[in-house]
Amino acid sequence: MSLQKLWVPLVIVLLALPQSADAKKGYLKEKPEEPNLSIVFGYIDMDDAPTNLKWISMKRVRPRTAKPYYNFWVKKGFFYRASVPLGSYHFDSFGGYSGLRNADFSFEFPSQGRGEMDPIIKKQGVYYVGSYKYKKIKTGIFKPNQFDIIKVDSPSERELLTQLLEYAKHPEWLGLIEKRLKELKQ
Amino acid sequence: MNISPHKIVAFIVAASLSVCSYVAFSKTLKSIGSLDEDEIVLVGRIELVPPLEEFEQNLKTIGSKRYKNAAMFVIGERPVDVQNPGLRDGKYADGVKFGEDFYLRRKRSDTLIYSGSIILTNSAMVGHGRRASVDVDRLILPGGLKYEVQPSDRAIYIGTLRYHRDDYNAITKVDLLDEFDKAKKAFVKQHGATVKLRRVKPTLAK
């Protein structure tokens, strides 16, 4: 299985997300503002990371746009958002805050090439980008730290969809999730 | 010449910045008379398909705006790891604008190796006060071409490198175009006919 490689700067601060799409649009409680909007979700286990997962950012690469960034709702490694239009997307970066170290951490995905998580949304639906675990790679004392996220089996798509049901208050989003759950049962 | 999407791009921000700041556009030849005896001029062009759009480069730090619609073209007597350039590699990098002929001065060498080009896509301060740092991101255009230089050369034409990219900025194809006649005409118009421009076909660098 291919691994998604990450890098982290020596001096790490919380990445400001410029030109991001309105976070409220990713809310599952509100009516979709236009047709053909999708839900994207996934999970990262950050137990071995210096911080927990506080944010994750996805960038729309096609069609190209001046405001390409999409933020997610995050809860204990589980991330999701609604109102994602049709297009091709690239997970850009993620991070969090460590109270122990009193530092913000930002991890960036490689900016070139399609990564394992990157969804291409051709029709409206619920898109699971996978469950992953953060893993540190030993590089030696004087080399910059390197990291992978490796794909894991748990939590499964079904488990995460079940969690997602708790947040989906609007019937349109609810319907999409239930439809996907039915597909998984078949 | 494809780059694996999963290739590690670990690098130290400070080192990367040093290389970026070291790269100058001033090494571009302004007049043929200023060319030193131990120098030659490289004539060529670099293109990106589809071209960079305005919002693809977020260049906010001092001096970074000169890299708008430009690449750091890395060529010299030895190969450079463009994924992880060293502090001493800046002398092999020149800023060149996409879609425009470039005239780069280089110290004469029997062979010149084109290692690739670097596009600065993000250079912005993040944080405040003592916690501020610079967030940098780049795209790499792969190289790996070798040009043989003859002792009599004063100006060599190295071709047009046309990079094709997909939606995820992976380089899918590289065309090496011979536009010598057009380039020579422009060269003579700008620098006169006193120096002969010779076409050099590259080979793959090992």
GROMACS .gro file of C-alpha atoms in nm:
model
  392
    1MET     CA    1   0.000   0.000   0.000
    2SER     CA    2   0.133   0.336  -0.089
    3LEU     CA    3   0.195   0.579   0.188
    4GLN     CA    4   0.115   0.944   0.193
    5LYS     CA    5   0.422   1.137   0.296
    6LEU     CA    6   0.415   1.456   0.492
    7TRP     CA    7   0.659   1.713   0.606
    8VAL     CA    8   0.666   1.951   0.891
    9PRO     CA    9   0.857   2.279   0.907
   10LEU     CA   10   1.113   2.332   1.182
   11VAL     CA   11   0.928   2.630   1.311
   12ILE     CA   12   0.569   2.537   1.316
   13VAL     CA   13   0.277   2.763   1.359
   14LEU     CA   14  -0.087   2.723   1.286
   15LEU     CA   15  -0.134   2.770   0.916
   16ALA     CA   16  -0.363   3.055   0.836
   17LEU     CA   17  -0.604   2.943   0.571
   18PRO     CA   18  -0.645   3.218   0.320
   19GLN     CA   19  -0.928   3.237   0.075
   20SER     CA   20  -1.109   2.949   0.238
   21ALA     CA   21  -1.463   2.854   0.159
   22ASP     CA   22  -1.717   2.951   0.422
   23ALA     CA   23  -1.699   2.692   0.700
   24LYS     CA   24  -2.069   2.725   0.775
   25LYS     CA   25  -2.143   2.589   0.433
   26GLY     CA   26  -1.999   2.261   0.547
   27TYR     CA   27  -2.259   2.233   0.819
   28LEU     CA   28  -2.491   1.933   0.798
   29LYS     CA   29  -2.776   2.109   0.973
   30GLU     CA   30  -2.856   2.350   0.695
   31LYS     CA   31  -3.026   2.306   0.363
   32PRO     CA   32  -2.785   2.269   0.069
   33GLU     CA   33  -2.756   2.601  -0.109
   34GLU     CA   34  -2.736   2.448  -0.454
   35PRO     CA   35  -2.780   2.109  -0.622
   36ASN     CA   36  -2.508   1.845  -0.659
   37LEU     CA   37  -2.330   1.919  -0.333
   38SER     CA   38  -2.153   1.634  -0.156
   39ILE     CA   39  -2.022   1.529   0.183
   40VAL     CA   40  -1.654   1.441   0.232
   41PHE     CA   41  -1.530   1.267   0.544
   42GLY     CA   42  -1.244   1.062   0.687
   43TYR     CA   43  -1.040   0.991   0.996
   44ILE     CA   44  -0.682   1.042   1.119
   45ASP     CA   45  -0.557   0.872   1.435
   46MET     CA   46  -0.315   1.121   1.590
   47ASP     CA   47  -0.218   0.915   1.896
   48ASP     CA   48   0.149   0.913   1.788
   49ALA     CA   49   0.153   1.275   1.677
   50PRO     CA   50   0.274   1.569   1.886
   51THR     CA   51  -0.074   1.717   1.868
   52ASN     CA   52  -0.432   1.612   1.823
   53LEU     CA   53  -0.621   1.688   1.504
   54LYS     CA   54  -0.776   2.033   1.522
   55TRP     CA   55  -0.814   2.119   1.158
   56ILE     CA   56  -0.769   1.980   0.809
   57SER     CA   57  -0.782   2.166   0.484
   58MET     CA   58  -0.873   2.053   0.135
   59LYS     CA   59  -0.806   2.249  -0.181
   60ARG     CA   60  -1.013   2.237  -0.498
   61VAL     CA   61  -0.781   2.188  -0.794
   62ARG     CA   62  -1.041   2.156  -1.068
   63PRO     CA   63  -1.224   2.360  -1.170
   64ARG     CA   64  -0.966   2.612  -1.058
   65THR     CA   65  -1.095   2.890  -0.842
   66ALA     CA   66  -0.968   3.195  -0.655
   67LYS     CA   67  -1.113   3.057  -0.329
   68PRO     CA   68  -1.012   2.694  -0.336
   69TYR     CA   69  -0.981   2.598   0.032
   70TYR     CA   70  -1.234   2.390   0.223
   71ASN     CA   71  -1.226   2.352   0.600
   72PHE     CA   72  -1.371   2.061   0.792
   73TRP     CA   73  -1.550   1.996   1.116
   74VAL     CA   74  -1.322   1.787   1.334
   75LYS     CA   75  -1.400   1.566   1.633
   76LYS     CA   76  -1.144   1.325   1.782
   77GLY     CA   77  -0.978   1.249   1.452
   78PHE     CA   78  -1.304   1.229   1.261
   79PHE     CA   79  -1.336   1.506   1.001
   80TYR     CA   80  -1.626   1.588   0.775
   81ARG     CA   81  -1.790   1.864   0.582
   82ALA     CA   82  -2.086   1.909   0.352
   83SER     CA   83  -2.154   2.142   0.057
   84VAL     CA   84  -1.860   2.027  -0.152
   85PRO     CA   85  -1.924   2.099  -0.521
   86LEU     CA   86  -1.833   1.868  -0.807
   87GLY     CA   87  -1.461   1.878  -0.886
   88SER     CA   88  -1.117   1.742  -0.807
   89TYR     CA   89  -0.970   1.802  -0.462
   90HIS     CA   90  -0.635   1.779  -0.291
   91PHE     CA   91  -0.586   1.750   0.084
   92ASP     CA   92  -0.349   2.032   0.157
   93SER     CA   93  -0.256   2.036   0.525
   94PHE     CA   94  -0.370   1.951   0.873
   95GLY     CA   95  -0.263   2.034   1.225
   96GLY     CA   96  -0.347   2.109   1.581
   97TYR     CA   97  -0.233   2.259   1.905
   98SER     CA   98  -0.026   2.090   2.175
   99GLY     CA   99  -0.086   2.231   2.520
  100LEU     CA  100   0.208   2.033   2.654
  101ARG     CA  101   0.447   2.199   2.412
  102ASN     CA  102   0.251   2.522   2.391
  103ALA     CA  103   0.287   2.507   2.014
  104ASP     CA  104   0.076   2.490   1.705
  105PHE     CA  105   0.167   2.220   1.456
  106SER     CA  106   0.101   2.221   1.085
  107PHE     CA  107   0.165   1.923   0.859
  108GLU     CA  108   0.154   1.962   0.486
  109PHE     CA  109   0.081   1.707   0.220
  110PRO     CA  110   0.303   1.706  -0.090
  111SER     CA  111   0.182   1.976  -0.324
  112GLN     CA  112   0.247   1.778  -0.642
  113GLY     CA  113   0.059   1.471  -0.752
  114ARG     CA  114  -0.269   1.312  -0.645
  115GLY     CA  115  -0.253   1.167  -0.295
  116GLU     CA  116  -0.436   0.864  -0.164
  117MET     CA  117  -0.691   1.079   0.016
  118ASP     CA  118  -0.767   1.317  -0.269
  119PRO     CA  119  -1.125   1.277  -0.393
  120ILE     CA  120  -1.255   1.338  -0.741
  121ILE     CA  121  -1.626   1.414  -0.713
  122LYS     CA  122  -1.810   1.350  -1.036
  123LYS     CA  123  -2.159   1.315  -0.895
  124GLN     CA  124  -2.336   1.408  -0.574
  125GLY     CA  125  -2.270   1.166  -0.291
  126VAL     CA  126  -2.096   1.089   0.034
  127TYR     CA  127  -1.721   1.048  -0.017
  128TYR     CA  128  -1.512   0.855   0.233
  129VAL     CA  129  -1.143   0.945   0.189
  130GLY     CA  130  -1.020   0.676   0.426
  131SER     CA  131  -0.903   0.618   0.782
  132TYR     CA  132  -0.537   0.681   0.855
  133LYS     CA  133  -0.284   0.675   1.135
  134TYR     CA  134  -0.013   0.932   1.185
  135LYS     CA  135   0.331   0.769   1.201
  136LYS     CA  136   0.667   0.929   1.271
  137ILE     CA  137   0.969   0.817   1.069
  138LYS     CA  138   1.305   0.812   1.244
  139THR     CA  139   1.556   1.020   1.050
  140GLY     CA  140   1.840   1.079   1.293
  141ILE     CA  141   1.941   1.365   1.515
  142PHE     CA  142   2.034   1.631   1.261
  143LYS     CA  143   1.776   1.563   0.994
  144PRO     CA  144   1.431   1.718   0.982
  145ASN     CA  145   1.150   1.498   1.106
  146GLN     CA  146   0.947   1.308   0.852
  147PHE     CA  147   0.604   1.165   0.883
  148ASP     CA  148   0.367   0.932   0.711
  149ILE     CA  149   0.005   0.868   0.746
  150ILE     CA  150  -0.072   0.506   0.687
  151LYS     CA  151  -0.407   0.365   0.592
  152VAL     CA  152  -0.587   0.165   0.862
  153ASP     CA  153  -0.902  -0.047   0.863
  154SER     CA  154  -1.064   0.105   1.165
  155PRO     CA  155  -1.283   0.301   1.202
  156SER     CA  156  -1.459   0.174   0.893
  157GLU     CA  157  -1.663   0.380   0.652
  158ARG     CA  158  -1.979   0.236   0.804
  159GLU     CA  159  -1.875   0.333   1.158
  160LEU     CA  160  -1.797   0.687   1.053
  161LEU     CA  161  -2.118   0.719   0.855
  162THR     CA  162  -2.309   0.614   1.165
  163GLN     CA  163  -2.135   0.893   1.356
  164LEU     CA  164  -2.216   1.131   1.075
  165LEU     CA  165  -2.586   1.056   1.116
  166GLU     CA  166  -2.573   1.230   1.454
  167TYR     CA  167  -2.476   1.559   1.290
  168ALA     CA  168  -2.698   1.542   0.984
  169LYS     CA  169  -3.007   1.733   1.086
  170HIS     CA  170  -3.125   1.842   0.745
  171PRO     CA  171  -3.320   1.571   0.556
  172GLU     CA  172  -3.126   1.618   0.233
  173TRP     CA  173  -2.792   1.541   0.396
  174LEU     CA  174  -2.952   1.268   0.603
  175GLY     CA  175  -3.089   1.109   0.288
  176LEU     CA  176  -2.747   1.103   0.124
  177ILE     CA  177  -2.587   0.934   0.426
  178GLU     CA  178  -2.866   0.678   0.461
  179LYS     CA  179  -2.841   0.598   0.092
  180ARG     CA  180  -2.470   0.530   0.126
  181LEU     CA  181  -2.527   0.314   0.435
  182LYS     CA  182  -2.778   0.108   0.237
  183GLU     CA  183  -2.523   0.063  -0.042
  184LEU     CA  184  -2.268  -0.065   0.209
  185LYS     CA  185  -2.513  -0.319   0.348
  186GLN     CA  186  -2.571  -0.474   0.008
  187MET     CA  187   1.087   1.276  -1.587
  188ASN     CA  188   0.778   1.224  -1.379
  189ILE     CA  189   0.777   1.298  -1.010
  190SER     CA  190   0.621   1.039  -0.787
  191PRO     CA  191   0.325   1.193  -0.607
  192HIS     CA  192   0.441   1.013  -0.297
  193LYS     CA  193   0.796   1.131  -0.300
  194ILE     CA  194   0.906   1.279   0.027
  195VAL     CA  195   0.950   1.652   0.008
  196ALA     CA  196   1.101   1.699   0.347
  197PHE     CA  197   1.319   2.003   0.363
  198ILE     CA  198   1.422   2.269   0.601
  199VAL     CA  199   1.232   2.589   0.550
  200ALA     CA  200   1.533   2.799   0.633
  201ALA     CA  201   1.749   2.628   0.372
  202SER     CA  202   1.484   2.660   0.109
  203LEU     CA  203   1.442   3.027   0.179
  204SER     CA  204   1.813   3.084   0.157
  205VAL     CA  205   1.824   2.935  -0.188
  206CYS     CA  206   1.522   3.136  -0.296
  207SER     CA  207   1.669   3.457  -0.167
  208TYR     CA  208   2.000   3.382  -0.334
  209VAL     CA  209   1.844   3.342  -0.674
  210ALA     CA  210   1.856   3.657  -0.877
  211PHE     CA  211   1.721   3.781  -1.202
  212SER     CA  212   2.029   4.004  -1.234
  213LYS     CA  213   2.231   3.719  -1.385
  214THR     CA  214   2.030   3.770  -1.700
  215LEU     CA  215   2.250   3.915  -1.972
  216LYS     CA  216   2.169   4.279  -2.038
  217SER     CA  217   2.425   4.345  -2.309
  218ILE     CA  218   2.663   4.114  -2.492
  219GLY     CA  219   2.953   4.350  -2.419
  220SER     CA  220   2.922   4.280  -2.049
  221LEU     CA  221   2.985   3.907  -2.098
  222ASP     CA  222   3.314   3.814  -1.932
  223GLU     CA  223   3.580   3.605  -2.108
  224ASP     CA  224   3.510   3.304  -1.891
  225GLU     CA  225   3.134   3.326  -1.938
  226ILE     CA  226   2.887   3.204  -2.194
  227VAL     CA  227   2.524   3.297  -2.241
  228LEU     CA  228   2.247   3.035  -2.245
  229VAL     CA  229   1.946   3.111  -2.460
  230GLY     CA  230   1.620   2.925  -2.411
  231ARG     CA  231   1.269   2.935  -2.286
  232ILE     CA  232   1.052   2.757  -2.033
  233GLU     CA  233   0.676   2.707  -2.059
  234LEU     CA  234   0.407   2.557  -1.838
  235VAL     CA  235   0.085   2.405  -1.975
  236PRO     CA  236  -0.163   2.508  -1.846
  237PRO     CA  237   0.005   2.831  -1.739
  238LEU     CA  238   0.009   2.954  -1.380
  239GLU     CA  239  -0.297   3.146  -1.280
  240GLU     CA  240  -0.282   3.456  -1.063
  241PHE     CA  241  -0.415   3.289  -0.750
  242GLU     CA  242  -0.182   2.989  -0.773
  243GLN     CA  243   0.103   3.193  -0.629
  244ASN     CA  244   0.066   3.350  -0.288
  245LEU     CA  245   0.379   3.565  -0.268
  246LYS     CA  246   0.362   3.796   0.030
  247THR     CA  247   0.715   3.815   0.168
  248ILE     CA  248   0.965   4.085   0.075
  249GLY     CA  249   1.125   4.018  -0.261
  250SER     CA  250   0.909   3.719  -0.341
  251LYS     CA  251   0.689   3.901  -0.596
  252ARG     CA  252   0.963   3.874  -0.856
  253TYR     CA  253   0.886   3.503  -0.874
  254LYS     CA  254   0.539   3.575  -1.010
  255ASN     CA  255   0.491   3.367  -1.324
  256ALA     CA  256   0.856   3.271  -1.303
  257ALA     CA  257   1.070   2.972  -1.218
  258MET     CA  258   1.413   2.929  -1.070
  259PHE     CA  259   1.601   2.762  -1.354
  260VAL     CA  260   1.879   2.546  -1.213
  261ILE     CA  261   2.172   2.477  -1.445
  262GLY     CA  262   2.543   2.449  -1.380
  263GLU     CA  263   2.853   2.236  -1.408
  264ARG     CA  264   2.720   1.987  -1.154
  265PRO     CA  265   2.374   1.845  -1.076
  266VAL     CA  266   2.165   1.998  -0.799
  267ASP     CA  267   1.897   1.821  -0.596
  268VAL     CA  268   1.611   2.059  -0.672
  269GLN     CA  269   1.387   1.879  -0.421
  270ASN     CA  270   1.626   1.968  -0.145
  271PRO     CA  271   1.865   2.240  -0.261
  272GLY     CA  272   2.166   2.325  -0.051
  273LEU     CA  273   2.280   2.664   0.062
  274ARG     CA  274   2.556   2.668  -0.202
  275ASP     CA  275   2.325   2.581  -0.489
  276GLY     CA  276   2.183   2.930  -0.534
  277LYS     CA  277   2.458   3.022  -0.780
  278TYR     CA  278   2.320   2.766  -1.023
  279ALA     CA  279   1.968   2.908  -1.013
  280ASP     CA  280   1.834   3.200  -1.211
  281GLY     CA  281   1.489   3.350  -1.219
  282VAL     CA  282   1.329   3.312  -1.561
  283LYS     CA  283   0.984   3.423  -1.668
  284PHE     CA  284   0.754   3.167  -1.825
  285GLY     CA  285   0.697   3.212  -2.195
  286GLU     CA  286   0.986   3.455  -2.248
  287ASP     CA  287   1.327   3.394  -2.398
  288PHE     CA  288   1.596   3.399  -2.134
  289TYR     CA  289   1.962   3.496  -2.165
  290LEU     CA  290   2.150   3.350  -1.872
  291ARG     CA  291   2.517   3.410  -1.796
  292ARG     CA  292   2.713   3.108  -1.682
  293LYS     CA  293   3.075   3.036  -1.606
  294ARG     CA  294   3.217   2.840  -1.896
  295SER     CA  295   3.222   2.467  -1.840
  296ASP     CA  296   3.270   2.166  -2.068
  297THR     CA  297   2.927   2.042  -1.971
  298LEU     CA  298   2.625   2.209  -1.821
  299ILE     CA  299   2.361   2.009  -1.640
  300TYR     CA  300   2.003   2.128  -1.618
  301SER     CA  301   1.873   1.991  -1.286
  302GLY     CA  302   1.520   2.127  -1.307
  303SER     CA  303   1.324   2.433  -1.209
  304ILE     CA  304   1.150   2.546  -0.895
  305ILE     CA  305   0.827   2.745  -0.888
  306LEU     CA  306   0.762   2.934  -0.567
  307THR     CA  307   0.389   2.898  -0.505
  308ASN     CA  308   0.367   3.025  -0.151
  309SER     CA  309   0.582   3.258   0.055
  310ALA     CA  310   0.396   3.413   0.341
  311MET     CA  311   0.461   3.514   0.700
  312VAL     CA  312   0.254   3.324   0.954
  313GLY     CA  313   0.226   3.389   1.324
  314HIS     CA  314   0.318   3.702   1.512
  315GLY     CA  315   0.618   3.850   1.690
  316ARG     CA  316   0.871   3.597   1.809
  317ARG     CA  317   0.662   3.308   1.684
  318ALA     CA  318   0.648   3.431   1.327
  319SER     CA  319   0.788   3.216   1.051
  320VAL     CA  320   0.769   3.195   0.676
  321ASP     CA  321   0.551   2.934   0.515
  322VAL     CA  322   0.697   2.823   0.182
  323ASP     CA  323   0.569   2.591  -0.084
  324ARG     CA  324   0.711   2.502  -0.423
  325LEU     CA  325   0.645   2.303  -0.735
  326ILE     CA  326   0.930   2.116  -0.896
  327LEU     CA  327   0.979   2.086  -1.270
  328PRO     CA  328   1.212   1.791  -1.327
  329GLY     CA  329   1.536   1.822  -1.521
  330GLY     CA  330   1.823   1.587  -1.594
  331LEU     CA  331   1.961   1.719  -1.923
  332LYS     CA  332   2.325   1.761  -2.015
  333TYR     CA  333   2.460   2.014  -2.264
  334GLU     CA  334   2.808   1.988  -2.414
  335VAL     CA  335   2.986   2.321  -2.453
  336GLN     CA  336   3.266   2.380  -2.701
  337PRO     CA  337   3.567   2.600  -2.620
  338SER     CA  338   3.468   2.844  -2.894
  339ASP     CA  339   3.113   2.888  -2.768
  340ARG     CA  340   3.005   3.228  -2.644
  341ALA     CA  341   2.631   3.177  -2.679
  342ILE     CA  342   2.442   2.849  -2.690
  343TYR     CA  343   2.076   2.776  -2.758
  344ILE     CA  344   1.940   2.510  -2.520
  345GLY     CA  345   1.582   2.490  -2.645
  346THR     CA  346   1.232   2.546  -2.515
  347LEU     CA  347   1.127   2.323  -2.227
  348ARG     CA  348   0.751   2.287  -2.225
  349TYR     CA  349   0.613   2.121  -1.911
  350HIS     CA  350   0.263   1.975  -1.908
  351ARG     CA  351   0.090   1.932  -1.572
  352ASP     CA  352  -0.229   1.769  -1.451
  353ASP     CA  353  -0.485   1.902  -1.205
  354TYR     CA  354  -0.264   1.789  -0.917
  355ASN     CA  355   0.044   1.963  -1.055
  356ALA     CA  356   0.213   1.635  -1.139
  357ILE     CA  357   0.427   1.681  -1.448
  358THR     CA  358   0.279   1.449  -1.708
  359LYS     CA  359   0.497   1.529  -2.007
  360VAL     CA  360   0.796   1.740  -2.101
  361ASP     CA  361   0.850   1.858  -2.458
  362LEU     CA  362   1.187   1.981  -2.570
  363LEU     CA  363   1.122   2.210  -2.862
  364ASP     CA  364   1.372   2.342  -3.110
  365GLU     CA  365   1.277   2.702  -3.183
  366PHE     CA  366   1.628   2.800  -3.279
  367ASP     CA  367   1.544   3.024  -3.575
  368LYS     CA  368   1.298   3.231  -3.375
  369ALA     CA  369   1.531   3.251  -3.076
  370LYS     CA  370   1.827   3.347  -3.293
  371LYS     CA  371   1.632   3.625  -3.458
  372ALA     CA  372   1.535   3.765  -3.119
  373PHE     CA  373   1.890   3.722  -2.990
  374VAL     CA  374   2.043   3.911  -3.283
  375LYS     CA  375   1.783   4.185  -3.250
  376GLN     CA  376   1.866   4.233  -2.883
  377HIS     CA  377   2.239   4.165  -2.876
  378GLY     CA  378   2.358   4.204  -3.234
  379ALA     CA  379   2.534   3.954  -3.458
  380THR     CA  380   2.887   3.981  -3.318
  381VAL     CA  381   2.844   3.666  -3.111
  382LYS     CA  382   2.741   3.346  -3.283
  383LEU     CA  383   2.454   3.155  -3.126
  384ARG     CA  384   2.501   2.778  -3.156
  385ARG     CA  385   2.227   2.520  -3.113
  386VAL     CA  386   2.317   2.249  -2.859
  387LYS     CA  387   2.111   1.934  -2.835
  388PRO     CA  388   2.104   1.786  -2.487
  389THR     CA  389   2.152   1.429  -2.375
  390LEU     CA  390   2.013   1.271  -2.061
  391ALA     CA  391   2.237   1.333  -1.764
  392LYS     CA  392   2.330   1.015  -1.576
   0.00000   0.00000   0.00000
